[in-house]
Amino acid sequence: MSLDFLTSKFIINEHDFKTPIIVTGAGGCIGSWVLSILTKSKIPCVGFDLSESKRRLNLILGDDAENVPWEKNDVTNYSELLNLVKKYNPSAIIHLAGLQVPFCAADPALGARVNVEGTINVFEACREIGLRRIVYASSVASLGMPPGGRVERNILWCL
């Protein structure tokens, strides 16, 4: 299967990234696709996930997934996260690690540790090394439903 569609819509200048981009939550659906786009764009990247499994990345990239460095780690462990960030001295961090709403509802304390404390840890590690490029993905679920209970494409979210 050709994956040209992964990079055809994205203009990524590989020369802007002299060191790797770390992707937290790399084993998830979005994280695996982000790593795939970066890999196909010849941007150095490192997968960071609580799991050792590259199953999703293997489904997308096949054998090329083995060329993507992978760090099994936890965003709630600040000292290990900081060591990893210092090790790679990344050009950017794309922070996708987090628990989805059903898991947070089932275990609110764990949800807060991962989604709040883990995010603070990522931001703090970036501050510690002076990294100014960070991408943080959240969820519309964090905003709740709009009036009328229907999400439309043209709705404006007031943050």
Coordinates of C-alpha atoms in Angstrom, one line a residue:
M1 CA 0.0 0.0 0.0
S2 CA 1.4 3.4 -1.0
L3 CA 1.4 6.0 1.8
D4 CA 2.0 9.0 -0.4
F5 CA -1.2 10.5 0.8
L6 CA 0.4 10.9 4.2
T7 CA 2.7 13.6 3.1
S8 CA 1.0 15.0 0.0
K9 CA -1.2 17.4 2.1
F10 CA 1.6 18.4 4.4
I11 CA 4.5 20.7 3.8
I12 CA 7.1 19.9 6.3
N13 CA 10.6 21.2 5.8
E14 CA 13.0 18.5 7.1
H15 CA 15.7 21.1 7.5
D16 CA 13.7 22.8 10.2
F17 CA 14.2 19.8 12.5
K18 CA 17.8 19.1 13.1
T19 CA 17.0 16.9 16.2
P20 CA 14.1 14.5 16.6
I21 CA 10.5 15.4 17.4
I22 CA 9.3 13.4 20.4
V23 CA 5.7 12.2 20.1
T24 CA 4.1 11.2 23.4
G25 CA 1.2 8.8 23.2
A26 CA 2.9 7.3 20.2
G27 CA 1.2 4.0 20.5
G28 CA -2.3 5.5 20.2
C29 CA -4.1 6.0 16.9
I30 CA -3.3 9.7 16.4
G31 CA 0.3 9.2 17.7
S32 CA 0.9 6.4 15.2
W33 CA -0.3 8.4 12.3
V34 CA 1.7 11.4 13.4
L35 CA 4.9 9.3 13.6
S36 CA 4.0 7.9 10.1
I37 CA 3.7 11.4 8.6
L38 CA 7.0 12.5 10.2
T39 CA 8.8 9.3 9.1
K40 CA 7.5 9.6 5.5
S41 CA 8.5 13.3 5.5
K42 CA 12.0 12.3 6.6
I43 CA 11.7 14.1 9.9
P44 CA 13.6 12.4 12.7
C45 CA 11.2 11.3 15.4
V46 CA 11.0 9.3 18.6
G47 CA 7.9 7.4 19.8
F48 CA 7.2 7.8 23.5
D49 CA 4.6 5.6 25.1
L50 CA 3.6 3.7 28.2
S51 CA 3.4 0.5 26.1
E52 CA 6.3 -1.2 24.3
S53 CA 3.9 -2.2 21.5
K54 CA 4.3 -0.6 18.0
R55 CA 1.3 -2.6 16.7
R56 CA -0.5 0.4 15.2
L57 CA 2.7 1.9 13.8
N58 CA 3.5 -1.5 12.2
L59 CA 0.0 -1.6 10.6
I60 CA 0.7 1.8 9.0
L61 CA 4.4 1.7 8.2
G62 CA 5.1 -2.0 7.9
D63 CA 8.8 -2.8 8.2
D64 CA 9.7 0.9 8.3
A65 CA 8.2 1.0 11.8
E66 CA 11.4 -0.7 13.1
N67 CA 13.4 2.4 12.1
V68 CA 11.4 4.6 14.5
P69 CA 13.1 4.8 17.9
W70 CA 10.8 3.9 20.7
E71 CA 11.0 4.8 24.3
K72 CA 8.8 3.0 26.8
N73 CA 8.1 5.6 29.5
D74 CA 5.4 7.4 31.5
V75 CA 4.6 11.1 31.3
T76 CA 3.7 11.0 35.0
N77 CA 7.3 10.2 35.9
Y78 CA 8.9 13.6 35.6
S79 CA 12.5 12.6 36.2
E80 CA 12.5 9.9 33.5
L81 CA 10.7 12.2 31.1
L82 CA 13.2 15.0 31.7
N83 CA 16.1 12.5 31.2
L84 CA 14.6 11.4 27.9
V85 CA 14.1 15.0 26.8
K86 CA 17.7 15.8 27.7
K87 CA 18.9 12.7 25.9
Y88 CA 17.2 13.6 22.6
N89 CA 17.3 17.4 22.8
P90 CA 14.2 17.5 20.6
S91 CA 13.3 20.1 18.0
A92 CA 9.7 19.8 19.2
I93 CA 7.4 17.7 21.3
I94 CA 4.0 16.6 20.1
H95 CA 2.1 15.7 23.3
L96 CA -0.7 13.2 22.6
A97 CA -0.4 11.0 25.7
G98 CA -3.6 11.0 27.7
L99 CA -6.6 9.0 28.9
Q100 CA -9.9 9.3 27.1
V101 CA -13.1 10.2 28.9
P102 CA -14.4 6.7 29.7
F103 CA -11.1 5.8 31.4
C104 CA -11.0 9.1 33.3
A105 CA -14.6 8.5 34.4
A106 CA -13.7 5.0 35.6
D107 CA -10.6 6.2 37.5
P108 CA -10.7 10.0 38.0
A109 CA -7.5 10.0 40.0
L110 CA -5.5 8.2 37.3
G111 CA -7.1 10.5 34.7
A112 CA -5.9 13.5 36.6
R113 CA -2.4 12.1 37.0
V114 CA -2.0 11.3 33.3
N115 CA -3.9 14.2 31.7
V116 CA -3.1 17.0 34.1
E117 CA 0.1 16.1 35.9
G118 CA 1.5 14.4 32.8
T119 CA 0.9 17.4 30.7
I120 CA 2.4 19.7 33.3
N121 CA 5.4 17.4 33.3
V122 CA 5.8 17.7 29.5
F123 CA 5.5 21.5 29.7
E124 CA 7.9 21.7 32.6
A125 CA 10.5 19.5 30.8
C126 CA 10.2 21.8 27.8
R127 CA 10.8 24.8 30.0
E128 CA 13.7 23.1 31.7
I129 CA 15.6 22.7 28.4
G130 CA 14.3 25.9 26.7
L131 CA 12.2 24.1 24.1
R132 CA 9.6 26.4 22.6
R133 CA 8.0 24.1 20.1
I134 CA 5.3 22.1 21.7
V135 CA 2.0 20.8 20.2
Y136 CA -0.7 19.9 22.6
A137 CA -3.8 18.1 21.5
S138 CA -6.9 18.1 23.6
S139 CA -10.5 17.0 23.0
V140 CA -13.8 18.7 22.3
A141 CA -15.0 16.6 25.2
S142 CA -13.1 18.9 27.6
L143 CA -15.4 21.7 26.5
G144 CA -18.7 19.9 26.9
M145 CA -21.6 20.0 24.5
P146 CA -22.6 23.3 22.9
P147 CA -26.1 24.8 23.5
G148 CA -28.6 22.6 21.7
G149 CA -26.4 19.6 22.1
R150 CA -25.3 19.4 18.4
V151 CA -21.7 20.0 17.2
E152 CA -21.7 21.9 13.9
R153 CA -18.6 22.5 11.7
N154 CA -19.0 26.3 12.0
I155 CA -19.5 26.5 15.7
L156 CA -17.2 28.8 17.6
W157 CA -15.7 27.6 20.9
C158 CA -15.0 30.3 23.4
L159 CA -12.1 29.2 25.5

